[in-house]
Coordinates of C-alpha atoms in Angstrom, one line a residue:
M1 CA 18.5 11.0 20.9
S2 CA 18.7 12.7 17.6
T3 CA 17.9 16.6 17.1
D4 CA 15.6 16.1 14.8
R5 CA 15.8 19.9 13.8
D6 CA 14.7 21.7 10.5
D7 CA 18.4 23.5 10.4
A8 CA 20.3 20.0 11.5
D9 CA 22.7 18.6 8.8
P10 CA 20.2 16.0 7.3
R11 CA 23.7 13.8 6.7
A12 CA 24.6 13.9 10.1
E13 CA 21.4 13.4 11.8
C14 CA 20.6 10.2 9.2
A15 CA 23.8 8.6 10.1
A16 CA 22.7 9.3 14.3
L17 CA 19.8 7.7 13.4
I18 CA 21.0 4.8 11.8
A19 CA 23.6 4.1 14.6
E20 CA 21.2 4.8 17.1
S21 CA 19.0 2.0 15.2
G22 CA 21.4 -0.2 14.9
V23 CA 22.1 0.3 19.1
L24 CA 18.4 -0.3 19.9
A25 CA 17.9 -3.3 17.8
A26 CA 21.1 -5.0 19.7
R27 CA 19.6 -3.8 23.1
H28 CA 16.4 -5.3 22.9
E29 CA 16.6 -8.2 20.3
G30 CA 15.1 -11.4 22.2
T31 CA 15.1 -9.5 26.0
L32 CA 12.6 -7.4 25.4
F33 CA 9.2 -9.1 26.6
T34 CA 11.3 -10.9 29.1
R35 CA 11.2 -7.5 31.3
P36 CA 8.7 -6.6 33.4
A37 CA 5.9 -4.1 31.9
A38 CA 7.2 -1.4 33.1
A39 CA 10.5 -1.8 31.6
V40 CA 8.8 -2.8 27.8
A41 CA 6.6 0.3 28.1
A42 CA 10.3 2.2 28.8
A43 CA 11.4 0.6 25.9
L44 CA 8.8 1.3 23.7
D45 CA 9.1 5.0 24.8
E46 CA 12.8 5.0 23.4
I47 CA 11.7 3.0 20.3
A48 CA 8.9 5.8 19.9
D49 CA 10.9 9.0 20.0
L50 CA 13.6 7.6 18.0
R51 CA 10.8 6.9 15.3
A52 CA 9.3 10.3 15.4
A53 CA 12.9 11.4 14.7
A54 CA 12.8 9.1 11.7
L55 CA 9.5 10.4 10.3
F56 CA 10.6 14.0 10.6
R57 CA 13.7 13.4 8.9
D58 CA 12.2 11.7 5.9
G59 CA 8.9 14.0 6.0
H60 CA 11.1 16.8 5.8
Q61 CA 13.2 15.1 2.6
A62 CA 10.1 13.9 1.1
V63 CA 8.6 17.7 1.1
A64 CA 11.9 19.2 -0.5
L65 CA 12.2 16.7 -3.1
A66 CA 8.4 17.1 -3.6
G67 CA 9.0 20.7 -4.1
D68 CA 12.3 20.2 -6.6
Q69 CA 12.3 17.0 -8.3
N70 CA 15.1 18.0 -10.5
S71 CA 17.7 17.9 -8.0
A72 CA 20.3 15.4 -7.9
E73 CA 21.2 16.4 -4.2
L74 CA 17.5 16.7 -3.1
R75 CA 17.1 13.4 -4.5
D76 CA 20.3 11.6 -2.4
L77 CA 19.0 13.3 0.7
R78 CA 15.6 12.0 0.1
L79 CA 17.1 8.2 -0.2
L80 CA 19.7 8.7 2.9
A81 CA 16.3 9.3 4.7
A82 CA 14.9 6.5 3.6
T83 CA 17.9 4.5 4.7
A84 CA 17.2 5.8 7.9
V85 CA 13.7 5.0 8.3
E86 CA 14.4 1.9 7.2
A87 CA 17.1 1.2 10.1
M88 CA 14.7 2.0 12.2
D89 CA 11.9 -0.6 10.5
E90 CA 14.5 -3.0 11.7
V91 CA 14.3 -2.0 15.2
L92 CA 10.2 -2.7 14.6
Q93 CA 10.7 -5.7 12.9
V94 CA 13.0 -7.0 16.0
V95 CA 10.6 -5.6 18.4
E96 CA 7.3 -7.0 16.5
G97 CA 9.1 -10.3 15.6
D98 CA 10.2 -10.7 19.6
W99 CA 6.6 -10.3 20.0
L100 CA 5.0 -12.8 17.9
A101 CA 7.2 -15.1 18.9
L102 CA 5.6 -14.8 22.5
P103 CA 3.1 -17.7 24.0
D104 CA -0.3 -16.4 24.0
D105 CA -0.6 -16.6 27.1
T106 CA 2.5 -14.5 28.4
A107 CA 1.4 -12.0 25.9
A108 CA -2.0 -11.8 27.6
V109 CA -0.7 -11.1 30.7
L110 CA 1.4 -8.5 29.1
L111 CA -1.4 -6.6 27.1
D112 CA -3.8 -6.6 30.7
A113 CA -0.9 -4.5 32.2
P114 CA -1.7 -0.7 33.0
E115 CA 1.8 0.3 31.5
L116 CA 1.5 -1.1 28.5
A117 CA -2.1 0.5 27.7
P118 CA -1.1 3.3 25.3
Y119 CA 0.4 0.3 23.2
R120 CA -2.2 -2.1 23.6
H121 CA -3.9 -1.6 19.9
Y122 CA -0.2 -1.4 18.3
L123 CA 0.7 -4.9 19.9
T124 CA -2.6 -6.3 19.5
S125 CA -2.7 -5.3 15.6
V126 CA 0.4 -6.5 15.5
R127 CA -0.4 -10.0 16.5
S128 CA -3.2 -9.9 14.1
L129 CA -0.7 -10.1 11.2
A130 CA 1.1 -13.0 12.4
P131 CA -0.4 -15.4 9.9
Y132 CA 1.2 -13.1 7.1
T133 CA 4.5 -12.6 8.7
L134 CA 7.4 -13.7 8.0
G135 CA 10.6 -15.0 10.1
A136 CA 12.8 -12.4 11.5
E137 CA 15.8 -12.9 8.8
A138 CA 13.0 -13.0 5.7
E139 CA 11.5 -9.8 7.2
T140 CA 14.8 -8.0 7.1
A141 CA 15.6 -9.3 3.7
L142 CA 12.4 -8.3 2.0
A143 CA 12.9 -4.7 3.4
A144 CA 16.2 -4.1 2.2
R145 CA 15.0 -5.3 -1.3
E146 CA 12.5 -2.3 -0.9
A147 CA 14.7 0.3 -2.2
T148 CA 15.1 -1.6 -5.2
A149 CA 12.5 -3.9 -6.0
G150 CA 9.8 -1.5 -5.5
S151 CA 10.5 2.0 -4.4
A152 CA 12.9 2.2 -7.5
W153 CA 10.2 1.8 -9.8
V154 CA 7.8 3.9 -8.2
E155 CA 10.4 6.9 -8.7
L156 CA 11.3 6.1 -11.7
Y157 CA 7.1 6.4 -12.8
Y158 CA 7.4 9.7 -11.0
R159 CA 10.3 11.2 -12.6
V160 CA 8.8 9.9 -16.5
M161 CA 5.4 11.5 -15.1
G162 CA 7.3 15.0 -14.1
G163 CA 9.4 15.6 -17.3
L164 CA 6.2 15.3 -19.8
R165 CA 5.3 18.7 -21.3
P166 CA 2.2 18.1 -23.6
V167 CA 2.3 20.8 -26.0
V168 CA -0.7 22.8 -26.6
D169 CA -0.8 25.6 -29.7
G170 CA 2.3 25.0 -30.3
G171 CA 3.8 25.8 -26.9
A172 CA 4.9 23.3 -24.1
I173 CA 3.3 23.3 -20.6
S174 CA 3.6 21.4 -18.0
M175 CA 1.2 18.4 -17.1
E176 CA -0.3 20.2 -14.3
E177 CA -1.4 23.3 -16.4
A178 CA -2.4 20.6 -18.7
R179 CA -4.8 19.2 -16.4
S180 CA -6.1 22.1 -14.9
E181 CA -7.3 23.5 -18.0
L182 CA -9.4 20.7 -18.6
E183 CA -11.4 22.3 -15.4
V184 CA -11.6 25.4 -16.5
G185 CA -10.4 26.2 -20.1
A186 CA -12.8 26.7 -23.1
P187 CA -14.4 23.8 -24.8
A188 CA -11.5 23.7 -27.5
R189 CA -8.9 24.2 -24.9
R190 CA -10.2 21.3 -22.9
E191 CA -10.0 19.0 -25.8
A192 CA -6.6 20.4 -27.0
C193 CA -5.4 19.8 -23.7
L194 CA -6.6 16.4 -23.3
E195 CA -5.4 15.2 -26.4
A196 CA -1.9 16.7 -25.7
I197 CA -1.8 14.6 -22.2
Y198 CA -2.0 11.4 -24.3
A199 CA 0.3 12.6 -27.0
A200 CA 2.9 13.2 -24.0
L201 CA 2.2 10.2 -22.6
E202 CA 2.0 8.1 -25.8
P203 CA 6.0 7.8 -26.1
M204 CA 6.6 6.8 -22.5
A205 CA 3.4 4.5 -21.8
P206 CA 5.8 1.7 -22.0
V207 CA 8.0 2.6 -19.6
L208 CA 5.1 3.1 -17.6
S209 CA 3.7 -0.1 -18.1
Q210 CA 6.9 -1.8 -17.0
C211 CA 6.8 0.6 -14.0
L212 CA 3.2 -1.3 -13.3
D213 CA 3.8 -4.4 -14.5
S214 CA 6.8 -5.0 -12.2
L215 CA 5.2 -3.7 -9.3
V216 CA 2.3 -5.9 -9.4
A217 CA 4.4 -9.1 -10.3
D218 CA 6.9 -8.3 -7.0
R219 CA 3.7 -8.0 -4.8
L220 CA 1.9 -10.9 -6.2
A221 CA 5.2 -12.8 -5.7
I222 CA 5.4 -11.3 -1.8
D223 CA 1.8 -12.4 -1.3
E224 CA 2.6 -15.7 -2.5
V225 CA 5.3 -15.9 -0.1
R226 CA 3.5 -14.8 2.5
G227 CA 0.0 -16.5 2.3
L228 CA -2.3 -13.9 1.6
P229 CA -5.9 -14.9 0.0
H230 CA -6.3 -12.5 -2.3
P231 CA -4.1 -9.3 -3.8
R232 CA -6.2 -6.6 -1.5
A233 CA -6.2 -8.8 1.4
E234 CA -2.5 -6.8 2.5
R235 CA -4.6 -3.5 2.1
D236 CA -7.4 -4.4 4.1
L237 CA -5.4 -5.9 6.9
T238 CA -3.4 -2.9 7.1
N239 CA -6.8 -0.8 6.9
E240 CA -7.7 -3.2 9.9
L241 CA -11.0 -3.8 8.0
P242 CA -12.9 -7.1 7.4
S243 CA -12.8 -7.9 3.8
T244 CA -16.6 -8.7 3.6
A245 CA -16.9 -5.2 4.8
V246 CA -15.1 -3.6 2.1
D247 CA -16.4 -6.1 -0.4
A248 CA -19.9 -4.9 0.7
M249 CA -19.2 -1.7 0.4
L250 CA -17.6 -1.9 -3.3
A251 CA -20.7 -4.0 -4.0
A252 CA -22.8 -0.9 -2.9
V253 CA -21.2 1.6 -5.3
E254 CA -21.1 -0.2 -8.2
E255 CA -25.1 -1.4 -7.9
N256 CA -25.5 2.4 -7.9
Y257 CA -23.2 3.5 -11.0
A258 CA -26.7 4.6 -12.4
L259 CA -26.4 7.8 -10.1
P260 CA -23.3 9.0 -11.7
Q261 CA -24.5 8.3 -15.1
R262 CA -27.4 10.2 -14.7
W263 CA -25.1 13.0 -13.8
F264 CA -23.1 12.7 -16.5
A265 CA -25.5 12.4 -19.3
H266 CA -27.2 15.5 -17.6
K267 CA -24.3 17.5 -17.8
A268 CA -23.9 16.9 -21.6
R269 CA -27.3 18.5 -22.0
L270 CA -26.2 21.6 -19.6
L271 CA -22.9 21.7 -21.6
G272 CA -25.3 21.6 -25.0
L273 CA -23.6 18.6 -25.9
D274 CA -24.8 15.1 -27.4
R275 CA -22.4 13.0 -25.2
L276 CA -20.2 14.0 -22.5
G277 CA -16.8 13.9 -24.0
Y278 CA -14.0 13.0 -21.6
A279 CA -12.4 16.1 -21.8
H280 CA -15.3 17.9 -20.4
M281 CA -16.0 15.6 -17.3
R282 CA -14.5 18.3 -14.9
A283 CA -15.7 21.4 -16.8
P284 CA -17.9 23.6 -15.1
I285 CA -21.5 24.2 -16.5
G286 CA -20.5 27.5 -17.0
R287 CA -18.0 30.5 -16.4
G288 CA -16.0 28.9 -13.4
P289 CA -14.8 31.6 -10.7
H290 CA -11.0 32.4 -10.4
L291 CA -10.2 32.5 -6.8
P292 CA -7.0 33.9 -5.8
F293 CA -4.9 32.0 -2.6
P294 CA -6.0 34.7 -0.1
V295 CA -9.5 33.4 -1.3
A296 CA -8.6 30.5 -0.8
V297 CA -7.4 30.6 2.5
R298 CA -9.8 32.6 3.7
A299 CA -12.7 29.9 2.7
V300 CA -10.9 27.0 4.3
T301 CA -10.0 29.0 7.4
E302 CA -13.4 29.9 8.1
A303 CA -15.2 26.8 7.2
F304 CA -12.6 24.8 10.0
E305 CA -13.6 27.9 12.2
G306 CA -17.1 26.4 12.1
V307 CA -15.6 22.8 13.0
S308 CA -13.6 24.5 16.0
P309 CA -11.3 27.6 16.5
E310 CA -8.6 25.4 17.2
A311 CA -9.2 24.1 13.3
G312 CA -9.3 27.7 12.1
R313 CA -5.9 29.1 13.5
M314 CA -4.1 25.8 12.5
V315 CA -4.6 26.8 8.8
R316 CA -3.9 30.5 9.5
D317 CA -0.6 29.0 11.4
L318 CA 0.3 26.6 8.7
V319 CA 0.1 29.3 6.0
D320 CA 1.8 32.0 7.5
G321 CA 4.5 30.0 8.3
G322 CA 5.3 28.8 5.4
H323 CA 4.1 25.1 5.6
V324 CA 2.3 25.4 2.7
D325 CA 4.4 25.6 -0.7
A326 CA 1.3 26.3 -3.4
E327 CA 3.5 27.8 -6.2
P328 CA 3.4 26.4 -9.7
R329 CA 6.7 25.7 -11.1
E330 CA 9.2 23.6 -12.9
G331 CA 10.3 20.5 -11.5
K332 CA 7.5 20.4 -8.7
Q333 CA 6.1 17.0 -8.1
P334 CA 2.5 17.1 -9.8
G335 CA -0.6 16.8 -7.1
A336 CA -1.2 17.7 -4.0
S337 CA -0.3 16.1 -0.5
C338 CA 0.2 16.9 3.0
R339 CA 3.2 14.9 4.9
S340 CA 3.2 14.6 8.5
L341 CA 6.3 15.5 10.1
G342 CA 5.7 13.4 13.0
P343 CA 4.1 14.0 16.3
G344 CA 4.3 17.1 17.8
R345 CA 5.4 18.9 14.5
P346 CA 3.8 21.3 12.1
P347 CA 2.6 19.4 8.9
R348 CA 3.8 20.4 5.4
I349 CA 1.4 21.0 2.4
V350 CA 2.4 20.9 -1.2
L351 CA 0.2 21.9 -4.3
S352 CA 0.3 23.9 -7.6
Y353 CA -2.0 26.5 -6.9
F354 CA -4.0 27.7 -10.4
G355 CA -6.9 29.6 -9.1
T356 CA -9.3 26.7 -9.7
V357 CA -12.6 25.5 -7.3
E358 CA -10.6 22.3 -7.5
D359 CA -7.2 23.7 -6.0
V360 CA -9.5 25.2 -3.1
V361 CA -11.0 21.7 -2.8
S362 CA -7.2 20.2 -2.9
L363 CA -6.5 23.0 0.0
A364 CA -9.1 22.1 1.6
H365 CA -8.3 17.9 1.4
E366 CA -5.0 18.1 2.8
M367 CA -5.9 20.7 5.6
G368 CA -8.2 17.8 6.5
H369 CA -5.4 15.4 6.7
A370 CA -2.9 18.9 8.6
L371 CA -5.8 18.8 10.8
Q372 CA -5.9 15.0 12.1
F373 CA -2.1 15.2 12.4
T374 CA -2.0 18.2 14.2
L375 CA -4.4 17.0 17.2
A376 CA -2.9 13.1 17.1
G377 CA 0.5 14.8 17.1
R378 CA 0.2 16.3 20.9
G379 CA -0.8 13.2 22.6
R380 CA 0.7 10.5 21.0
N381 CA 4.2 9.5 20.3
G382 CA 6.1 7.8 17.5
L383 CA 4.3 4.6 17.7
T384 CA 0.6 5.5 18.4
F385 CA 0.7 8.8 16.4
D386 CA -0.3 7.2 12.8
A387 CA -3.8 6.5 12.5
P388 CA -5.0 3.5 10.5
L389 CA -5.0 3.6 7.2
A390 CA -9.0 3.7 6.9
L391 CA -9.0 6.5 9.0
N392 CA -6.6 8.9 7.5
E393 CA -8.7 10.2 4.4
I394 CA -12.0 10.5 6.5
A395 CA -11.3 14.0 8.0
P396 CA -10.1 15.5 4.0
A397 CA -13.5 14.0 2.8
F398 CA -16.1 15.8 5.5
T399 CA -13.4 19.4 5.2
E400 CA -13.8 19.2 2.2
L401 CA -17.9 19.2 2.3
L402 CA -17.5 22.1 4.7
V403 CA -15.4 24.5 2.3
Q404 CA -17.6 23.3 -0.6
D405 CA -20.7 24.7 1.2
W406 CA -18.9 27.8 2.3
L407 CA -18.0 28.7 -1.4
I408 CA -21.7 27.9 -2.3
E409 CA -23.2 30.1 0.8
H410 CA -20.5 33.3 0.2
E411 CA -21.1 33.5 -3.7
P412 CA -24.0 36.2 -4.7
D413 CA -24.7 34.7 -8.3
R414 CA -27.2 32.3 -8.6
D415 CA -25.2 30.6 -11.6
T416 CA -22.3 30.4 -9.7
R417 CA -23.6 28.6 -7.0
E418 CA -25.2 26.2 -9.1
L419 CA -22.0 25.6 -10.7
L420 CA -20.2 25.1 -7.5
A421 CA -22.8 22.8 -6.2
A422 CA -21.9 20.9 -9.8
K423 CA -18.1 20.6 -8.9
R424 CA -19.3 19.2 -5.2
V425 CA -20.9 16.3 -7.2
D426 CA -18.3 15.9 -9.5
N427 CA -15.7 15.8 -6.7
A428 CA -17.7 12.8 -5.0
I429 CA -18.2 11.0 -7.6
D430 CA -14.3 11.0 -8.1
A431 CA -13.9 9.8 -4.6
I432 CA -16.9 7.5 -4.3
F433 CA -17.6 6.2 -7.8
M434 CA -14.2 6.3 -9.7
S435 CA -12.2 4.9 -6.7
A436 CA -14.7 1.9 -6.7
F437 CA -13.6 1.6 -10.4
L438 CA -10.1 1.9 -10.2
T439 CA -10.5 -0.9 -7.0
R440 CA -11.8 -2.9 -9.6
F441 CA -9.3 -2.5 -12.5
E442 CA -6.2 -2.8 -10.1
T443 CA -8.2 -5.9 -8.9
R444 CA -8.2 -7.2 -12.6
A445 CA -4.7 -6.4 -13.5
H446 CA -3.6 -8.0 -10.3
R447 CA -5.4 -11.6 -11.6
A448 CA -4.4 -11.1 -15.6
R449 CA -0.9 -10.7 -14.0
A450 CA -1.2 -13.8 -11.7
E451 CA -2.4 -16.1 -14.6
G452 CA 0.9 -15.3 -16.6
G453 CA -0.1 -12.4 -18.7
A454 CA 2.5 -9.5 -18.6
L455 CA 1.0 -5.8 -18.2
T456 CA 2.0 -4.7 -21.2
D457 CA 1.2 -1.3 -22.4
P458 CA -1.9 -2.6 -24.9
R459 CA -3.1 -5.2 -22.6
I460 CA -3.3 -2.2 -19.8
R461 CA -5.1 -0.1 -21.7
A462 CA -7.7 -2.7 -22.5
L463 CA -8.6 -3.4 -18.9
W464 CA -8.7 0.1 -18.0
T465 CA -11.3 0.8 -20.7
E466 CA -13.4 -2.3 -19.9
C467 CA -13.5 -1.3 -16.4
G468 CA -14.2 2.4 -17.6
R469 CA -17.1 1.6 -19.7
E470 CA -18.6 -0.1 -16.8
F471 CA -18.6 2.9 -14.7
Y472 CA -19.0 5.7 -17.5
G473 CA -21.7 4.2 -19.3
P474 CA -22.7 4.8 -22.5
D475 CA -23.1 8.7 -22.7
V476 CA -19.5 9.5 -21.8
A477 CA -17.6 9.7 -25.5
M478 CA -14.0 8.4 -24.5
S479 CA -11.0 9.5 -26.8
T480 CA -9.3 5.9 -28.9
R481 CA -6.2 6.9 -26.5
W482 CA -8.2 6.9 -23.1
G483 CA -6.6 4.0 -22.2
L484 CA -3.6 5.8 -21.5
H485 CA -5.4 7.7 -18.5
W486 CA -4.2 5.2 -16.1
A487 CA -1.0 6.6 -16.1
L488 CA -2.5 10.0 -14.8
V489 CA -3.4 8.0 -11.5
P490 CA -0.5 7.5 -9.1
H491 CA -2.3 5.6 -6.5
V492 CA -2.4 2.6 -8.8
T493 CA 1.4 2.9 -9.1
H494 CA 2.5 3.4 -5.5
E495 CA -0.1 2.7 -3.5
R496 CA -1.6 -0.9 -3.9
F497 CA -5.4 -1.1 -3.6
Y498 CA -5.2 2.6 -1.7
S499 CA -8.0 4.2 -3.8
Y500 CA -11.1 2.1 -1.8
T501 CA -9.9 3.6 1.0
Y502 CA -11.2 7.3 -0.9
T503 CA -14.7 5.2 -0.9
F504 CA -14.7 4.4 2.5
A505 CA -13.7 7.8 3.3
R506 CA -16.1 10.2 1.4
L507 CA -18.9 7.8 2.2
L508 CA -18.4 8.4 5.9
G509 CA -17.5 12.1 5.3
L510 CA -21.1 12.3 3.4
D511 CA -22.9 10.8 6.6
F512 CA -20.8 13.1 8.9
H513 CA -21.6 16.4 6.8
A514 CA -25.5 15.1 7.4
R515 CA -25.1 14.6 10.7
Y516 CA -22.9 18.5 11.0
R517 CA -25.7 20.0 9.3
R518 CA -28.8 18.4 11.4
D519 CA -26.9 19.1 14.7
P520 CA -23.0 20.6 14.8
D521 CA -23.0 21.1 18.5
G522 CA -23.6 17.7 18.6
F523 CA -21.0 16.4 16.5
R524 CA -17.8 18.4 17.2
G525 CA -16.3 16.8 20.3
P526 CA -17.0 12.8 19.1
F527 CA -15.2 14.2 15.2
L528 CA -12.3 15.9 17.0
D529 CA -11.8 13.2 19.7
L530 CA -12.0 10.6 16.9
L531 CA -8.9 12.3 15.2
A532 CA -6.7 12.6 18.2
R533 CA -6.8 9.2 18.9
G534 CA -4.1 8.6 16.3
G535 CA -2.9 5.0 16.5
T536 CA -4.8 4.0 19.8
A537 CA -7.7 2.0 18.7
G538 CA -8.7 0.5 15.3
P539 CA -11.4 1.5 12.7
T540 CA -14.4 -0.6 13.9
E541 CA -13.8 0.5 17.6
Q542 CA -13.1 4.3 17.1
L543 CA -15.7 4.9 14.3
A544 CA -18.4 2.8 16.7
A545 CA -18.0 5.7 19.5
L546 CA -19.7 8.3 16.6
G547 CA -22.4 5.5 16.0
V548 CA -21.0 3.5 13.2
D549 CA -20.7 0.1 12.4
L550 CA -19.0 -1.0 9.5
E551 CA -20.8 -4.4 9.4
D552 CA -24.5 -2.9 8.8
R553 CA -24.7 -2.0 4.9
E554 CA -26.8 0.6 5.8
T555 CA -23.5 2.8 6.8
W556 CA -22.7 2.6 3.1
R557 CA -26.2 2.8 1.8
G558 CA -26.5 6.0 4.4
G559 CA -24.0 7.8 2.3
L560 CA -25.1 7.0 -0.9
A561 CA -28.4 8.8 0.3
H562 CA -27.1 11.4 1.0
F563 CA -24.8 12.0 -2.2
A564 CA -28.4 11.5 -3.8
E565 CA -30.0 14.7 -1.8
L566 CA -26.6 16.7 -3.0
L567 CA -27.5 15.5 -6.9
D568 CA -31.2 15.9 -7.5
P569 CA -31.4 19.2 -7.1
L570 CA -29.0 19.6 -9.9
L571 CA -31.2 16.9 -12.1
A572 CA -33.5 19.9 -12.8
E573 CA -34.0 21.3 -16.7
R574 CA -31.7 23.9 -16.8
A575 CA -31.2 26.1 -20.1
P576 CA -27.7 24.3 -22.0
T577 CA -24.6 26.8 -21.3
R578 CA -23.3 28.8 -24.3

């Protein structure tokens, strides 16, 4: 078994992982499910251990590269780690192919065996994908081509974006710094930064558009081969959500676009504007506070301690243990992320911290992921650790709200409290409504490509602007180059239809936030149990334990109603900001 230590030689460890994967694949191909249930469970335990080692090495190298994207050596090691994961995936493809080939009655007997109880959901979810799974050779071929047909375009996108330097007031700054200025800068500075961002994007727009066009065309081709009914179907299946439930959720959000549009119009008045220019979309309604990193750590720690002392201790341990890279620097991957290193390992957080309210909220969001990774990692293994994707964003959505509550409660100045409450609304609008808008944009982009229209730079800009107008409404003034803004949303490129997961999670996070406020003692235990279950059950079953029915439209209306409760106090008349 691989050592999966931080200080292990990554090249040697990846070579060992690849070799061990080959041995396991040969050992189990065609024979695993002919054995007694206890022997099948033992084999799956062995595979789970190897997958945990692969997850560690891949996560470790991904974090290293995120911290220094200009390092050729780290890029090479990241690719090597990805190769090791692909080798591990081939083992799973062998196992899953044999499992899918098993007659239904034989599979049912094994699923009922108590020895396989820990793997019941894993095996059941694999079998649910049977109608869209190809033969073993075809699946192996598709996996082998992913590094060039898919990942390479994503890597190119990130390398292009990571190299852009907007020029503001005669000086080149990082893209992250320019975007940060949209939240804290003076009005003229915000407008200058947004135009500088678009000016930096403009010459690279054809390359970025080619990345998206190639990825969408490739994904559509694979969808056709698999027989998937619509472009979002793969995401719905991996999220383990009925497409009808997702459709109902998105429709409920789009029917309530008037809620954010009321805020946009009111915010313009607060800022002393006739219309809200897009450069001011995330502007504070007053002088935004600067929050040093220790203040952010305190806010997140104490908010998490309200849920559980153990949760607060995890925050301190991650920060004190050097598992949070918050320093802004050249060559660092844009955005914020929390990377799992597999079960039993402290996760790693990478972000660029500039001291804005949004930066504090980003830290809270990533720590929400870390809490789920930590709790699930204690009782699960490499095959049962990963929660269904639809559940992955609920904890971050909830913890964001907790930390926003902390900031408001600990702020003595009334105007600043109102500013923080407005930021909370801005963040919720992004997660709920903008994510639905992004999903609509992706849907139309896939439809346009399927109908034979290449996703050229002008066509992407037009689609983005069309969808954006429906969301933002008439009270937001867009730059003539706003159609470039899609390139600033990485999920559009690297995680097809992932954005609606934020809508799903934020609406449930709002529901959980309301419950926590009403009855914190009654909420804590079931919520922490949810995070600890990992991949042992699907979203429908896990959320039912908290009284959530995904097929009930009232689930989505409840989250939207709580959002309206947070919004309404801000819509009262207030003197414009000078």
